[in-house]
Amino acid sequence: MNTALNLAIWLPLAGAVLIALLPSAERLARWIALVASGLVLGLAVGLALSFDRQAPAAQPQFITHLDWIRQLGASYFVGLDGLSLPLFVLNALLVFLAVLVSWKTQQRTRAYFALLLVVETAVAGVFSSWDLFLFFLFWELELAPMYLLIGIWGGERREYAAMKFILYTVGGSAFMLVGILLLYFNSPVKTFDMVAMGSQPYVGSLAGLIWLLVFVGFAVKVPIFPLHTWLPDAHTEAPTAISVLLAGILLKMGGYALLRVNFGLLPGATRQFATLLAVLAVVNIVYGALVAMRQSDLKRLIANSSISHMGYVILGASAAVAGGAAGAMAMQGAIFQMFSHGIITGLLFVMVGLVYDRAHTRQISALGGLAARMPFVAVGFVMAALASLGLPGMAGFAAEFLVFAGTFPVYGVATILAIGTIVLTAGYMLWLVERVFFGPQRPEWARLPDASRLEALTVAAFLIVIIGVGVYPRILGDILAPTAATLAARLAS
Amino acid sequence: MPIYPIALQHGLILGAALFSLGLAGALIKRNAIAILMAIELMLNGVNVTFVSFAQHMPGAPGQPPELTGQVFAIFVITVAAAEAAVGLAIVLASYRLRHTVQIDASSSLRG
Amino acid sequence: MAAQAWIIAALPLLAFLIIAAGARRSPLLSAWLTILAIGAAALVSLIVFGQVTGGTRVEQSYTWLPLGTGQPFLVGFQVDSLTATMLVVVSSVSLLVQIYSLGYMAGDPGFARYFAFMALFTFSMLGLVLANNLLALYIFWELVGLCSYLLIGHWHERPSAAAAAKKAFIVTRFGDFGFLAGILFLYWHANTLQISELAQKVAAGQIPESALTVGMLLIFCGAAGKSAQFPLHAWLPDAMEGPTPVSALIHAATMVAAGVYLMARTFPLLEHAPVAMGVVASIGGFTAIFAATMGLVSTDIKRVLAYSTMSQLGYMMMAIGLGAMAAGMFHLVNHAFFKAMLFLCAGSVIHLVDTNEMPEMGGLGKERPLTFLAMTVGALSLAGIVPLSGFWSKDEILGAAVGSPILFGAALLTVFLTAAYMFRVIYLTFAGPHRGQVHDHGEPTSMALPLVVLLVPTVASGLIGIPALGSPIAAFLEPGGAPAAFNPVVAAISLLVALAGIGTATVLYSGGKMDRSHALQTSLAPIHTLLVNRYYVDHVYNWIAGGVVLGIAWMADNFDKYVIDGMVNGVGELAVGTGGWLRRAQTGQVQAYAWTLLIGVVALAALALLPLGLR
Amino acid sequence: MLPEPAPLVATLLGATPPMNAELLTALGFYALAGLALAGALGLIIASDVFHDALFLVLTLGSVAGIFVILGADFLAVVQVLIYVGAIMILILFGIMLTPQLGNLPNTGGPGQIAAGVIAAVAVLGTILAVITTATWPRASAAPIDLPAGTTSLLGTSLFNSFALPFEVASVLLLIAMIGALVIAREP
Amino acid sequence: MDLRLLGPEVALAVAASVIILADAFIPGGLSRRAMLSVAALGIAISAWAAISLGGSSASGFNGTIRADAFSLFFELLLLAGTLLVLLAAATLLEASPRYRAESVGLVLLATAALMLLASATELITIYLALETSSLSTAFLSAWNKKDLRSNEAGLKYFVLSAIASAVLLYGIALLYGLTGQTHLEGIRQLLEVPSKAPVLLAAAMLLAGFGFKISAVPFQMWTPDVYEGAPTPITAYLSVASKAAGFAVLVRVLQTTLPDTQIDWPLLVAIVAALTMTVGNLVAMAQSNIKRMLAYSSIAQAGYVLIGVAASRQGTGPVLFYLLGYTATNLGAFIAVIEIARRIGSEQMADFAGLYRRAPGLAFALAISLLSLAGLPPLVGFFGKLFLFWAAIQANLGWLVLIGVLNSAASLFYYAQVIHTMYLLPGEGEVSPEAPNLSTGSLVVAVGGIFALGIFSAPLLGLAITAAESLP
């Protein structure tokens, strides 16, 4: 029983209930949300600091294991390992920052912050569950609040986007559920306990089918081509803070689940499908970049870049089956990329939000020359764009380097294509920056204010993390490396 | 199958025929009361079936036959009576509202 | 001190951080912070250089990223002769350029930002030369690229500047794509990224030559991008959109030379890959002459210098490809000083007339005698006139090329062209009458001083190459390597060719007149057009980027919109449509309902009975 | 499915065996069955609801007769009493209480008729296919011997084995009564 | 003697009689409050009587009923559902003073019949109980005599239920012919099957008869029309109590009489389940009236439950749990709709726009109910479906589960649209807030149940499995 972890999972929900119970606390709501998410962030960082980096990686730490639905062999089993801890922290961090980003939300404040906190609990639960059933529960728990967050506070086409988001995801989890149940009944250990399932993985004849079924569920979330078209709509229409969360952590749920369930529990099938994964990953990377290049909507461009960047996660993961040094490296890269993409794309969406809040348009062609009036926003945006295109010294580079390095000896051609896409990324990112911020100042944007103090603080927080991790990746590397190596070794054996 | 002595199948076939004719009536007639009568016909078909079976069900060794089929038929007749009452009541109410007992007048709920 | 050599890089970084953190509100403070930090760095560099000449060698590594299996990725720094030389060059040129910028950038709204980025650049460049392994080198490699991007785009409100910045970044990134692949390639063959370990393994023959060749060629892609070698050269002329001191520091003296430095740094690997060496030499030689021809026709003074830089970088590359690493580095050092000076001179001129176009200049020697002097000396040095620095290093390169007739010929031709276009610049700028407006605000001391200081190495730094001294450079940079042989015949020939070039320029442009050259242009119109359009390479690139890539992107985008999303929406519409169709079956007729019920029973029964075969 | 012709012809010609009770019973059964089916058919075809009712009475009466033949004498009485005596009266009242304006069709259109016939034929076919081929393991080949009156047997069954359904039936009738009162009453 | 086994039903019948008689003989009629009190008391006594039997598995009345845990489970479920429906209808009862005693009485009698249906183990009893409940609900559907739609609903329900029960009856006759028995256990013992055809035909006919009750496709055609036309509390009653009892008898008959080793009825049920889910969900997408949408939704829900039925023994516990959760959920939805419709005077979903502002509590309740129907955690609908799928996978019905989960995903489309209308669209006009009353009280109970049953799904599933295992 680890109090801190349980507290970190459930505290946001308690905050949400508190907000719901205080009927006329419109202004108080955001403070409650801030305090709750702040506490969770503190707890998460504390957990990260007290994480035993020397312990064997196969076992989660900070575990709580209680009986739950005995008829199903389901239990309340939470804990963190090197794979989940960074994402757990990322969740806490991004939600906290999301609260700051949405500080000025006027419309239905209480509901907004309450739902935000529910999402935090759900995602924290996904990342810390070691019981497959509990995992699925948390996974589904995130849907309805997210649907409402997009649907109520979103942009013009929010209804379409929200509906598309939820139908896609629910459709995906439909397959996932069947897969999970099949796995449960076919695996030699009749339990949902993922530690036990992982230590004695199922290798029977249904493994391939189960793998594919769960994969569909996760692939929607990642998203993996061709199940990705919900993403540009959802990310584009969602309000800024929600775009941050969507790109920052919700996509990571897909990648995380892929590693945890497909890779962790079905290593044999994973080996079979590794090449398919690699191909899909490259398609994601290249295709996402190409589509991003043509976008005329600022947010949509960033959204499509997420598709491309999540491809690196999948690429790294696919190469992990090779085992050995390369496999471990690729796996570490995949996990690292999830963290860094989360924080970088989060910042990008924040920056887009800042632009949109001021200019009230996201059409790239309508913008231009903003750097003169908004130097801070411009610098922040450029930094985010640079981080996104994998500039060394920022978080993205460390991750991509690991992915490339690990994948190179396994899938040479795929790696070359992926590295080549960096050029495309630089192309569309810098082109975007050029069109939005550079060039002569336009009269219609002559009065835009620069970032406020609070906004600047938020952006700075993002940048500190991005650069901190980029310059000193050991912060994460120490935690990731043993887990990644264990996972990869298990895959290869 | 010899045509006599009448065997189990004879009754069963008659029952089935009556059942099906009643069914056809229920599907074809327009007048609600006629439909009601057709349903009675269906129930009679079943009753013939029950009674035919009962005639061929010996009791346990040394025991008189239980005649469950006939008992069932009695209950069916009772139910038929109740159904007739219920049906007529509703049809009467319908008639008050619509001034017709044509069943296709009651088709405003659809889709 | 050498053991703490990282301080050299850290000082400018500190300056950058302080400026970013708040000092930026006071532009002058920012500038002086930068100058002080770089000055201190230059001082430390000199000390370190001294220690290194005394034989000190340092190498230290730190874990950058631990791995689950195997050795972690390291970063670290080393101090050896090559590093020490580069440290001195980079920090001193940077210092002078910063001082110059005080005057040149005065009154610019982005003054503080400019110095901040300059400090960041100096940090990155110093880090690059300090790096002891390929990963660290790559990291700083990208950072200098970033600074280049930021500084080219300093006047971001000018669309041409913004576009040039982007172009510079993307084109060099194209080369870096190869660099990164090369790093990975070598890593998986040698299992290390430490340059010293790589060198050992190569020397021990543990890496097959074919692998080494591929790896080095890939790495050369990066070098070619950075050093603007054909075909990745297109960005450099455009990069002249940046402020002139930036061009002087980044696009003449230091960053563009990083490619050469990289090849020198990995020379212990390269020399075991003869094919790669051949490629490097050929590309270098070709670029040298290719760029020089374009320099002949450009009317933008900075662009001429940029072509000249490309050409000289090609020269250096050729030297390294020919195995004369020390000669190449020697030329790099000399070139850094005089080319920086030339650019600063150009800046001084531009300051005076507010244009880059030489046809609008003319006769400026009267207003700027010092500049005139410095530029002439620089041009002579570049042309390779004895005893200026350029003569000595260029001669060593030519000497190394003797064995290869084609390259030797190309090099000689380049010497001719170099002399010609440089004196074309001198004549068009300083000789004759004013052709355009002159706005003389006076030349501040801060701008004059660096010119004076840079004159010293321009004149003197080559003297170390005097044959009488033996070959200390080769001994210093490449201990155990073959000493550079001074070939008096070659020297004489090259001197003659250079003088011929100067003579040609004099014939065409003396007195700042342009009519004779116009006549020549008209008679050679097709060639002129080709050169003015830079061999249409940019056109090809634009076609690839705007036509091919964006075209494919257009197809992908529409595939996304219409095919994939079309299918998704189609499924939804199918479901709703089917629902609507089934809905119509609900006619409201109770007998229809009963019919369905009965048919349902029959169907179910049939379904159950049919497998029995209805006996 | 078709009766074998030879014995029928033979019997009718009185050749072998002599006309006996079994044959008479059979003939009665066929006659009554024919009447019942004719009544049913008439109900379907008749265009007047009043004629429908009369055809139904014919069928119900014939079925009562068949009950007698099938050894259910008490049931036959019940059939006559409840059906003919109660239900038919109720229905006739219903018909009289709902006079129709004009001459509305008593059956649906051709489409509906076709559909109805198809459904009925399908149901009949399925049932016949099953019952004529099935073996009934519990059923005796010959009709069982029944005492002269089945009343006491039925009574025992009804109040002993099936006491609960009997009670439920009374509740059913109660509900029908209450409901009919409420629904059918003038509002 | 055996009468104790009938205690729960008798208690209700007595309460019904008291209400009807008292209303008839007391001048001015029985007050609404008194009526509901008597009904509640009757329900309480009935529940007490049921509990005191304690699922003893005692048989009575010559084996016609059985007081096992299975019947106890359903009796309590039906009683709770009935009580909630009555409370929810309290406000409506106030508005229509005529015949209200009879309506309450009929509801109680119908419930008694349904309880009997759930505990009967003999086909004659089952048939009579079925008819009793059907005829009562036919009346109740037609109760608004001046309302054309209500009358049409009653008429349709009556005609179709009569035909369906005739078909059922024929099936029973076949079973009787095969075994000479009407007791379920007797039938199973005697069902030697030299030719399977009659058994299969009987199974199909039984499926039709009971399928009519539970709105399984293709026997569901009445459902939308009757749900839309009937007074909303009766719709709620039909969708919850009637359906639950239908499942009870279906499960009991199938499991007790037909050995699935010899007769492949699970396949038949599985096919019906697949059809039911799919048709229900698809047509629900095209609706504009909330009651009609809920009707199709309840068809789809029946399809999910049938997945559990098809899973045979393993599925029975989950089926019971699902019905429990479904009762709370669907009641929540219908009670919310009753209240909303009463206040805004419309059952059209389009008129629900902006309801979150005009009636936040009701909007929330409806939203939660719909989300539970869609199967989102942590609501009970999620767990219910999960347990069903869990059982079906075990029974090697993976394909059916896949259809189920996809349907479940697709269903979100129309459930979410209601939520979307209520929460995302701006709405005109105001709704005057009302003080909490019995209806809102029952709504709170139902919505609370949706959460509570979800959170405590583990022990409740245990209970459901215990109840399921009490089937012979």
CSV table of N, CA and C in Angstrom, one decimal, chain A residues 68-69 71-72 108 133 136-137 140-141 143-144 147-148 151-152 158-159 163 166-167 170-171 174-175 177-178 181-182 184-185 213, chain E residues 356 371 376-378 382-383 386-387 389-390 393-394 401-402 405-406 409 412-413 416-417 419-420 423-425 457-458 461-462 465:
chain,number,residue,atom,x,y,z
A,68,TRP,N,-10.2,-7.3,-5.5
A,68,TRP,CA,-11.3,-6.5,-6.0
A,68,TRP,C,-12.4,-7.4,-6.6
A,69,ILE,N,-12.5,-7.7,-7.8
A,69,ILE,CA,-13.5,-8.5,-8.3
A,69,ILE,C,-13.0,-9.9,-8.4
A,71,GLN,N,-14.3,-12.8,-8.7
A,71,GLN,CA,-14.8,-13.7,-9.7
A,71,GLN,C,-14.1,-13.6,-11.1
A,72,LEU,N,-13.5,-12.4,-11.3
A,72,LEU,CA,-12.9,-12.2,-12.6
A,72,LEU,C,-11.3,-12.3,-12.4
A,108,ARG,N,-18.6,28.1,-18.0
A,108,ARG,CA,-18.9,26.9,-17.2
A,108,ARG,C,-17.6,26.4,-16.5
A,133,PHE,N,-7.5,-5.4,-16.0
A,133,PHE,CA,-8.9,-5.1,-16.0
A,133,PHE,C,-9.0,-3.6,-15.5
A,136,PHE,N,-8.1,-1.3,-18.1
A,136,PHE,CA,-9.1,-1.0,-19.1
A,136,PHE,C,-10.2,-0.1,-18.5
A,137,LEU,N,-10.5,-0.2,-17.3
A,137,LEU,CA,-11.4,0.6,-16.6
A,137,LEU,C,-11.0,2.1,-16.7
A,140,GLU,N,-11.2,3.6,-20.2
A,140,GLU,CA,-12.5,4.0,-20.6
A,140,GLU,C,-13.0,5.2,-19.9
A,141,LEU,N,-12.5,5.3,-18.6
A,141,LEU,CA,-13.0,6.4,-17.8
A,141,LEU,C,-12.6,7.8,-18.4
A,143,LEU,N,-12.8,8.7,-21.4
A,143,LEU,CA,-13.5,9.1,-22.6
A,143,LEU,C,-14.6,10.1,-22.5
A,144,ALA,N,-15.5,9.9,-21.6
A,144,ALA,CA,-16.6,10.8,-21.5
A,144,ALA,C,-16.2,12.2,-21.1
A,147,TYR,N,-14.7,13.8,-24.1
A,147,TYR,CA,-15.7,14.1,-25.1
A,147,TYR,C,-16.4,15.4,-24.8
A,148,LEU,N,-16.7,15.6,-23.5
A,148,LEU,CA,-17.4,16.8,-23.1
A,148,LEU,C,-16.4,18.0,-23.2
A,151,GLY,N,-16.3,18.8,-26.7
A,151,GLY,CA,-17.6,19.1,-27.3
A,151,GLY,C,-18.1,20.5,-26.8
A,152,ILE,N,-17.8,20.8,-25.5
A,152,ILE,CA,-18.4,22.0,-24.9
A,152,ILE,C,-17.5,23.2,-25.2
A,158,ARG,N,-16.6,21.6,-33.2
A,158,ARG,CA,-16.4,20.8,-32.0
A,158,ARG,C,-17.3,19.5,-31.9
A,159,GLU,N,-18.5,19.7,-32.4
A,159,GLU,CA,-19.4,18.5,-32.3
A,159,GLU,C,-18.9,17.4,-33.1
A,163,MET,N,-17.5,13.9,-31.5
A,163,MET,CA,-18.1,12.7,-31.8
A,163,MET,C,-17.1,11.7,-32.5
A,166,ILE,N,-14.8,10.2,-29.9
A,166,ILE,CA,-15.3,9.2,-29.0
A,166,ILE,C,-15.6,7.9,-29.7
A,167,LEU,N,-16.2,8.1,-30.9
A,167,LEU,CA,-16.5,6.9,-31.7
A,167,LEU,C,-15.3,6.1,-32.1
A,170,VAL,N,-13.9,4.5,-28.8
A,170,VAL,CA,-14.7,3.4,-28.3
A,170,VAL,C,-14.7,2.3,-29.2
A,171,GLY,N,-14.7,2.6,-30.5
A,171,GLY,CA,-14.5,1.5,-31.5
A,171,GLY,C,-13.2,0.7,-31.3
A,174,ALA,N,-13.4,-1.4,-28.2
A,174,ALA,CA,-14.2,-2.6,-28.4
A,174,ALA,C,-13.3,-3.8,-28.8
A,175,PHE,N,-12.4,-3.5,-29.8
A,175,PHE,CA,-11.5,-4.6,-30.2
A,175,PHE,C,-10.6,-5.0,-29.0
A,177,LEU,N,-11.1,-4.8,-25.9
A,177,LEU,CA,-11.8,-5.5,-24.8
A,177,LEU,C,-11.9,-7.0,-25.2
A,178,VAL,N,-12.2,-7.3,-26.4
A,178,VAL,CA,-12.3,-8.7,-26.8
A,178,VAL,C,-10.9,-9.3,-26.7
A,181,LEU,N,-10.1,-10.0,-23.1
A,181,LEU,CA,-10.8,-11.2,-22.5
A,181,LEU,C,-10.3,-12.5,-23.1
A,182,LEU,N,-10.0,-12.5,-24.4
A,182,LEU,CA,-9.5,-13.7,-25.0
A,182,LEU,C,-8.1,-14.0,-24.3
A,184,TYR,N,-7.2,-13.2,-21.3
A,184,TYR,CA,-7.4,-13.7,-20.0
A,184,TYR,C,-7.7,-15.2,-20.0
A,185,PHE,N,-8.6,-15.6,-20.8
A,185,PHE,CA,-9.0,-17.0,-20.8
A,185,PHE,C,-8.1,-18.0,-21.4
A,213,LEU,N,-6.1,-7.6,-32.0
A,213,LEU,CA,-7.3,-7.0,-31.4
A,213,LEU,C,-6.9,-5.9,-30.5
E,356,TYR,N,-29.0,21.5,-19.7
E,356,TYR,CA,-28.1,21.5,-18.5
E,356,TYR,C,-28.2,22.8,-17.7
E,371,LEU,N,-25.0,7.3,-20.4
E,371,LEU,CA,-23.6,6.9,-20.5
E,371,LEU,C,-23.5,5.5,-19.9
E,376,LEU,N,-20.0,3.1,-20.3
E,376,LEU,CA,-18.8,3.8,-19.9
E,376,LEU,C,-18.6,3.6,-18.4
E,377,PRO,N,-17.3,3.4,-18.0
E,377,PRO,CA,-17.0,3.2,-16.6
E,377,PRO,C,-17.1,4.6,-15.9
E,378,PRO,N,-17.2,4.7,-14.7
E,378,PRO,CA,-17.3,3.5,-13.7
E,378,PRO,C,-18.8,3.2,-13.5
E,382,PHE,N,-21.2,-0.4,-17.7
E,382,PHE,CA,-19.8,-0.8,-18.2
E,382,PHE,C,-19.6,-2.2,-17.6
E,383,PHE,N,-19.8,-2.4,-16.3
E,383,PHE,CA,-19.4,-3.6,-15.7
E,383,PHE,C,-20.4,-4.7,-16.2
E,386,LEU,N,-19.3,-5.8,-19.4
E,386,LEU,CA,-18.0,-6.5,-19.3
E,386,LEU,C,-18.2,-8.0,-18.8
E,387,PHE,N,-19.1,-8.1,-17.8
E,387,PHE,CA,-19.3,-9.5,-17.3
E,387,PHE,C,-19.9,-10.4,-18.4
E,389,PHE,N,-19.7,-10.1,-21.6
E,389,PHE,CA,-18.7,-10.4,-22.6
E,389,PHE,C,-17.7,-11.5,-22.1
E,390,TRP,N,-17.4,-11.3,-20.8
E,390,TRP,CA,-16.5,-12.2,-20.1
E,390,TRP,C,-17.0,-13.6,-20.2
E,393,ILE,N,-17.0,-14.9,-23.9
E,393,ILE,CA,-15.7,-15.4,-24.4
E,393,ILE,C,-15.4,-16.8,-23.9
E,394,GLN,N,-15.8,-17.0,-22.6
E,394,GLN,CA,-15.5,-18.3,-22.0
E,394,GLN,C,-16.3,-19.3,-22.8
E,401,VAL,N,-19.1,-11.6,-29.1
E,401,VAL,CA,-18.6,-10.5,-28.3
E,401,VAL,C,-18.1,-9.4,-29.2
E,402,LEU,N,-17.5,-9.8,-30.3
E,402,LEU,CA,-17.0,-8.7,-31.1
E,402,LEU,C,-18.1,-7.9,-31.7
E,405,VAL,N,-19.3,-5.7,-28.8
E,405,VAL,CA,-18.5,-4.5,-28.4
E,405,VAL,C,-18.6,-3.5,-29.5
E,406,LEU,N,-18.7,-3.9,-30.7
E,406,LEU,CA,-18.8,-2.9,-31.8
E,406,LEU,C,-20.1,-2.2,-31.7
E,409,ALA,N,-20.0,0.3,-29.0
E,409,ALA,CA,-19.3,1.5,-29.5
E,409,ALA,C,-20.2,2.3,-30.3
E,412,LEU,N,-22.9,4.5,-28.7
E,412,LEU,CA,-22.5,5.8,-28.1
E,412,LEU,C,-22.9,7.0,-29.0
E,413,PHE,N,-22.9,6.7,-30.3
E,413,PHE,CA,-23.3,7.8,-31.2
E,413,PHE,C,-24.6,8.4,-30.9
E,416,ALA,N,-24.7,9.8,-27.1
E,416,ALA,CA,-23.9,11.0,-27.0
E,416,ALA,C,-24.7,12.2,-27.6
E,417,GLN,N,-25.5,11.9,-28.6
E,417,GLN,CA,-26.2,13.0,-29.3
E,417,GLN,C,-27.2,13.6,-28.3
E,419,ILE,N,-26.8,13.8,-25.1
E,419,ILE,CA,-26.0,14.5,-24.2
E,419,ILE,C,-25.5,15.8,-24.8
E,420,HIS,N,-25.2,15.6,-26.1
E,420,HIS,CA,-24.7,16.7,-26.9
E,420,HIS,C,-25.8,17.8,-26.9
E,423,TYR,N,-26.2,19.4,-23.4
E,423,TYR,CA,-25.1,20.1,-22.8
E,423,TYR,C,-24.4,21.1,-23.8
E,424,LEU,N,-24.5,20.8,-25.0
E,424,LEU,CA,-23.7,21.6,-25.9
E,424,LEU,C,-24.5,22.6,-26.7
E,425,LEU,N,-25.8,22.4,-26.8
E,425,LEU,CA,-26.6,23.3,-27.6
E,425,LEU,C,-27.2,24.3,-26.7
E,457,SER,N,-19.7,-3.5,-7.9
E,457,SER,CA,-20.1,-4.6,-8.8
E,457,SER,C,-19.5,-5.9,-8.4
E,458,ALA,N,-18.4,-5.9,-7.7
E,458,ALA,CA,-17.7,-7.2,-7.4
E,458,ALA,C,-18.6,-8.0,-6.5
E,461,LEU,N,-21.9,-9.0,-8.2
E,461,LEU,CA,-21.7,-10.1,-9.2
E,461,LEU,C,-21.7,-11.5,-8.5
E,462,GLY,N,-21.0,-11.4,-7.3
E,462,GLY,CA,-21.0,-12.7,-6.5
E,462,GLY,C,-22.4,-13.1,-6.2
E,465,ILE,N,-24.2,-14.5,-9.2
E,465,ILE,CA,-23.7,-15.8,-9.6
E,465,ILE,C,-24.3,-16.9,-8.7
